[in-house]
Short mmCIF file of C-alpha atoms in Angstrom, two decimals:
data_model
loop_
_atom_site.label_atom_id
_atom_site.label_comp_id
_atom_site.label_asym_id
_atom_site.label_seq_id
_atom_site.Cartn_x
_atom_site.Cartn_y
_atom_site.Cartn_z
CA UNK A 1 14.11 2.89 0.27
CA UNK A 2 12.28 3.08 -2.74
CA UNK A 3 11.76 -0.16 -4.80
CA UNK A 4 11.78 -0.76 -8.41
CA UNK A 5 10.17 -3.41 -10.50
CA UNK A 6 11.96 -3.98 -13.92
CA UNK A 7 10.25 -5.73 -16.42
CA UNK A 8 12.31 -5.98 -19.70
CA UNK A 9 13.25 -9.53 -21.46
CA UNK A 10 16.58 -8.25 -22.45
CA UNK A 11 18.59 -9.54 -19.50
CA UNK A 12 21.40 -6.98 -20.43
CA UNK A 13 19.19 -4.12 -20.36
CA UNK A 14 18.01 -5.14 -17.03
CA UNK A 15 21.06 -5.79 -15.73
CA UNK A 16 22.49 -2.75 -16.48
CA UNK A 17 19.63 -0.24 -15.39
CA UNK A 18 19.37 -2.40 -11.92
CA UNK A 19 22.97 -1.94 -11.51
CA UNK A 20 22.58 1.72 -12.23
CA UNK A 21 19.49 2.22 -10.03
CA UNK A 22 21.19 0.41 -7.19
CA UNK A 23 23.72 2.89 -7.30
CA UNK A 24 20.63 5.73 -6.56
CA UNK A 25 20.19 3.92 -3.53
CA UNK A 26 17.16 2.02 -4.95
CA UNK A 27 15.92 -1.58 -3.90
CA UNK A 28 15.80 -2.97 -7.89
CA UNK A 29 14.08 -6.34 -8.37
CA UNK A 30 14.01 -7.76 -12.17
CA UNK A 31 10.83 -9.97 -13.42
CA UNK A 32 11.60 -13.39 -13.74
CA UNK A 33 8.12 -14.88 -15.11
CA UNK A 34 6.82 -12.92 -17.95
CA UNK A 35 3.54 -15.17 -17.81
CA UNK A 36 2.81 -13.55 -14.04
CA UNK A 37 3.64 -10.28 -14.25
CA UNK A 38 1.04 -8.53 -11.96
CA UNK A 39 1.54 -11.83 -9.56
CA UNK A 40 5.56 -10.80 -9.15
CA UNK A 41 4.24 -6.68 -8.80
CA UNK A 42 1.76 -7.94 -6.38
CA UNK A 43 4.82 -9.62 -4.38
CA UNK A 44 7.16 -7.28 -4.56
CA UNK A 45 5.17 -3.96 -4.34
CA UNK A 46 7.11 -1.40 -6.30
CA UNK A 47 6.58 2.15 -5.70
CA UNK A 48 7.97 2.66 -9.46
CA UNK A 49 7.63 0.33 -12.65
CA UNK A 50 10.46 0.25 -15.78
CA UNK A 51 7.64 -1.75 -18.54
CA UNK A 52 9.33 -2.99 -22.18
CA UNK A 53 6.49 -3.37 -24.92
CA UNK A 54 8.00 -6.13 -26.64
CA UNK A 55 7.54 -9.11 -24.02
CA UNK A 56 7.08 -13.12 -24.14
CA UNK A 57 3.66 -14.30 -23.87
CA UNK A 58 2.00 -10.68 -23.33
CA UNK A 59 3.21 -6.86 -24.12
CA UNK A 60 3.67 -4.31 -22.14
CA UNK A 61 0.65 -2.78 -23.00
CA UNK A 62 -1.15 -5.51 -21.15
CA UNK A 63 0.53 -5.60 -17.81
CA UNK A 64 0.27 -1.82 -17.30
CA UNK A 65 -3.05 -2.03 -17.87
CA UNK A 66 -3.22 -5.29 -15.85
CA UNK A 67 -1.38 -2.95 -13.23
CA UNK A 68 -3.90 -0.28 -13.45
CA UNK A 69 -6.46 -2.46 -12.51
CA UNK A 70 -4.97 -2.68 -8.84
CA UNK A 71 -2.88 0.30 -8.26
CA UNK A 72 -1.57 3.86 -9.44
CA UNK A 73 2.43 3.31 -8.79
CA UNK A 74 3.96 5.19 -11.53
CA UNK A 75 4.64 3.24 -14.98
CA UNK A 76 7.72 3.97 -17.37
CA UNK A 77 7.46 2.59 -20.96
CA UNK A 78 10.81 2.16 -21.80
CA UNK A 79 10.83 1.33 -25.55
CA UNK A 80 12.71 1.10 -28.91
CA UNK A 81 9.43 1.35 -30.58
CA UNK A 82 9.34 5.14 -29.53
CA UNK A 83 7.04 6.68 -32.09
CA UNK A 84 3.56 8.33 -31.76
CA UNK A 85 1.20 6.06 -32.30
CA UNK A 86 3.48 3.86 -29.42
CA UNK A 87 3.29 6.84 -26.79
CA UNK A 88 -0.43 7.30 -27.23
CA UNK A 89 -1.33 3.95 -26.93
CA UNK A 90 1.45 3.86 -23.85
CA UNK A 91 -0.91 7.36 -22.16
CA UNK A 92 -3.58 5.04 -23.03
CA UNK A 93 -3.07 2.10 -21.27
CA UNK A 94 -2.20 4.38 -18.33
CA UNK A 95 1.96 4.60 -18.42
CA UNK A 96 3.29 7.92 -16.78
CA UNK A 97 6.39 8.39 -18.96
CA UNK A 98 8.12 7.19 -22.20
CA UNK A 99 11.31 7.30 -22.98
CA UNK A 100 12.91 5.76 -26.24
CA UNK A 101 15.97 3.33 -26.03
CA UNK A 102 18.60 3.39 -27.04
CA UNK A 103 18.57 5.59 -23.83
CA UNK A 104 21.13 7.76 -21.31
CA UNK A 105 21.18 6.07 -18.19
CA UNK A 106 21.51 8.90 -15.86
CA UNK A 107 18.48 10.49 -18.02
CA UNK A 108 16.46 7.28 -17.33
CA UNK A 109 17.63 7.66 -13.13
CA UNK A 110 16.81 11.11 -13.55
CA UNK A 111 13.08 10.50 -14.73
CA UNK A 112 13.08 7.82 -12.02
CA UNK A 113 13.68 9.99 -9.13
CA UNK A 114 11.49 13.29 -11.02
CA UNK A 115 8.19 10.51 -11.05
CA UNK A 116 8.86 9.34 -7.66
CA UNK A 117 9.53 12.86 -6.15
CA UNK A 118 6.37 13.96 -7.64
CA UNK A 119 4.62 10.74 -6.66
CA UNK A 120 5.44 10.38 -2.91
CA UNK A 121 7.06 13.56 -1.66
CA UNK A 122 4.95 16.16 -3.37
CA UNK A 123 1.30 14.03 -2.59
CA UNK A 124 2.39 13.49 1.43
CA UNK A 125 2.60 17.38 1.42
CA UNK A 126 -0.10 18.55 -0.70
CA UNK A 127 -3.85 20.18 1.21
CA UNK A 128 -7.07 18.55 1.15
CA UNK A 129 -9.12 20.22 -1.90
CA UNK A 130 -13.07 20.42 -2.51
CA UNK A 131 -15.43 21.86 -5.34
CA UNK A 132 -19.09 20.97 -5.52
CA UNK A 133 -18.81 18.23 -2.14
CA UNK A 134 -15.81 16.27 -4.28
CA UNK A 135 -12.48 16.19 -2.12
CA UNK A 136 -9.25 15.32 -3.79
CA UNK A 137 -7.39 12.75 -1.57
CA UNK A 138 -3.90 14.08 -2.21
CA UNK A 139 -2.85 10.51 0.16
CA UNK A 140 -4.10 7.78 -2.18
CA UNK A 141 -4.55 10.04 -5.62
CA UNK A 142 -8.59 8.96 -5.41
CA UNK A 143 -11.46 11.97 -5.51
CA UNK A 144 -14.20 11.46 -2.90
CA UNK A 145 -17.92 12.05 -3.82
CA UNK A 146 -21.23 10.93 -1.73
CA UNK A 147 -19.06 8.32 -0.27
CA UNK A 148 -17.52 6.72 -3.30
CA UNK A 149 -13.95 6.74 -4.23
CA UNK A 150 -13.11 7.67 -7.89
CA UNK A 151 -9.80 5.89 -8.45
CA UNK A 152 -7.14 8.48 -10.26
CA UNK A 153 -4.41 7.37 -12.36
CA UNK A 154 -1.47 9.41 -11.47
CA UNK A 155 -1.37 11.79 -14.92
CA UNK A 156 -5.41 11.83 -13.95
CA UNK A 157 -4.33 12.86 -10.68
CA UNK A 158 -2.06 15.79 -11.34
CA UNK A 159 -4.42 17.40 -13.81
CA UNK A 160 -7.52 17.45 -11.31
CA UNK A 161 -4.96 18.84 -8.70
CA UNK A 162 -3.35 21.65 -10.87
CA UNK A 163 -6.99 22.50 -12.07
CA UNK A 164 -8.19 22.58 -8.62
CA UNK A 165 -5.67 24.45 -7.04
CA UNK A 166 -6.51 27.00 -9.64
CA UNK A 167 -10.40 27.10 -8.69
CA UNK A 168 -11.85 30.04 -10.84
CA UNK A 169 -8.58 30.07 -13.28
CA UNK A 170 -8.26 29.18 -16.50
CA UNK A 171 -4.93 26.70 -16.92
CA UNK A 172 -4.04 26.76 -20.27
CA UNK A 173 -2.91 23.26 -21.74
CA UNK A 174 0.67 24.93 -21.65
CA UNK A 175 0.59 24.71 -18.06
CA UNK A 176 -1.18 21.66 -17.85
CA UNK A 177 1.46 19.95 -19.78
CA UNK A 178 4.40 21.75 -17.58
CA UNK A 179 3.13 20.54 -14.35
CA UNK A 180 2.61 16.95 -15.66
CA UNK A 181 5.68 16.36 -17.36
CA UNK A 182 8.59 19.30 -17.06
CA UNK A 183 8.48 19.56 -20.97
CA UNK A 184 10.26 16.78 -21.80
CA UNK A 185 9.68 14.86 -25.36
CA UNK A 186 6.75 13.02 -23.90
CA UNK A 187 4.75 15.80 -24.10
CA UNK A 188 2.27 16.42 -26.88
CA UNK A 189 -1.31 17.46 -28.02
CA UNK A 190 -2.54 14.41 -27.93
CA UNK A 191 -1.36 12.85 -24.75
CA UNK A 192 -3.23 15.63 -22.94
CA UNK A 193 -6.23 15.22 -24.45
CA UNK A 194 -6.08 11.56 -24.32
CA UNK A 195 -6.07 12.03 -20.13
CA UNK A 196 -8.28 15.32 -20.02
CA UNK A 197 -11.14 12.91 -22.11
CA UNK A 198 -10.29 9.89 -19.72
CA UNK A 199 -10.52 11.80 -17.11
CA UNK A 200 -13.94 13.50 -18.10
CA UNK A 201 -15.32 9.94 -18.37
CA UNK A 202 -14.77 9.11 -14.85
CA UNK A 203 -15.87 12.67 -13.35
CA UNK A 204 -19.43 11.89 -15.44
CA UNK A 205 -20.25 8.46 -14.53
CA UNK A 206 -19.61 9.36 -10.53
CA UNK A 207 -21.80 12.12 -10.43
CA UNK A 208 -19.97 15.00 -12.00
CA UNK A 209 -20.61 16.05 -15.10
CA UNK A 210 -19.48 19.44 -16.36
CA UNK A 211 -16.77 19.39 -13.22
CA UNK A 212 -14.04 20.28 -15.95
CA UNK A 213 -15.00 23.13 -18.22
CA UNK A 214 -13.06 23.66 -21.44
CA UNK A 215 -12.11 27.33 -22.88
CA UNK A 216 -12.01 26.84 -26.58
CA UNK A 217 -8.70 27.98 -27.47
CA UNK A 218 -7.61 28.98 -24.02
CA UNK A 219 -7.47 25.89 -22.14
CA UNK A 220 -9.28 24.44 -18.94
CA UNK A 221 -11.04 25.87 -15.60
CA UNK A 222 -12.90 24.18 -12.35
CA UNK A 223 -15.86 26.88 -11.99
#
């Protein structure tokens, strides 16, 4: 059974989506100390995160990134506060999803099981792939080169696999953007390039420079 972590301060909210995600056969624990978030993830160990922005003590912002620091379990920003400059700062900080209250909750189950699907499922299945001595570990979302381990956020993740199970290819940012997040509203210029330059950064500083070529106009290819 898959278990999710709420953490939202409006107990009505929470008790309402844990009701609902109980009813999708999910294990549902709610935070109860908003001054130890990462302590209660690091309890409970979620395979999926609901994160508010507006907390007590600390915002959203800083537990996923907190959360980052230790693992890659998928992040949902559930917000009020749903405007740009909110959902790039959300990509930024390393969420995999935004979605604006007031919300549908079947929507919100339906995200739920899409992230975790794509998260679990899809990775336990996927090949071992290589360029240039790198191997993607498709178990624990890192990349592999001379021995270290490049930790991959998850949206980090799924662009290095769709790029490098398309060796030789251009994938346009179209495609990019469809494999990451099914089109929904979450999707826009910026959050791409906010992971593709993120992503970049990593690939450089382990070794790899020039591992992701651009195609001005076009989009991206692993040559």
């Amino acid at each position: 059974m898959y278990k999710l972590f709420i953490v939202e301060d409006d107990e009505g909210i929470a008790s309402e989506v844990k009701n609902l995600a109980t009813s999708w056969a999910l294990d549902v624990k709610i935070c109860d100390d908003f001054r130890n978030v990462t302590e209660e993830f690091n309890s409970y160990q979620p395979h999926i995160v609901l994160m508010d922005i507006g907390l007590p003590f600390y915002n959203g912002y800083h537990w996923c990134s907190e959360i980052r620091k230790i693992s890659n379990v998928p992040v949902i920003f559930v917000s009020s506060a749903a405007d740009n400059m909110n959902i790039v700062m959300a990509v930024n900080m390393g969420a995999d999803d935004f979605i604006a209250k007031p919300f549908d909750g079947n929507v919100l189950m339906a995200k739920v099981q899409a992230l975790l699907r794509r998260s679990y499922d899809f990775a336990a299945s996927a090949p071992v792939l290589s360029h240039k001595g790198a191997f993607l570990n498709t178990g624990d979302n890192t990349l592999v080169y001379n021995d270290n381990k490049i930790e991959l956020s998850k949206n980090e993740y799924r662009i290095l696999l769709c790029l490098m199970e398309n060796k030789g290819k251009v994938v346009s940012r179209e495609k990019l953007m469809e494999r990451l997040w099914e089109t929904d509203s979450f999707v826009d210029e910026n959050t791409l390039t906010v992971n593709i330059n993120r992503l970049r950064k990593k690939l450089d500083s382990s070794g790899l420079p020039g591992f992701i070529a651009t195609k001005f106009g076009v989009g991206y290819i692993i040559e």
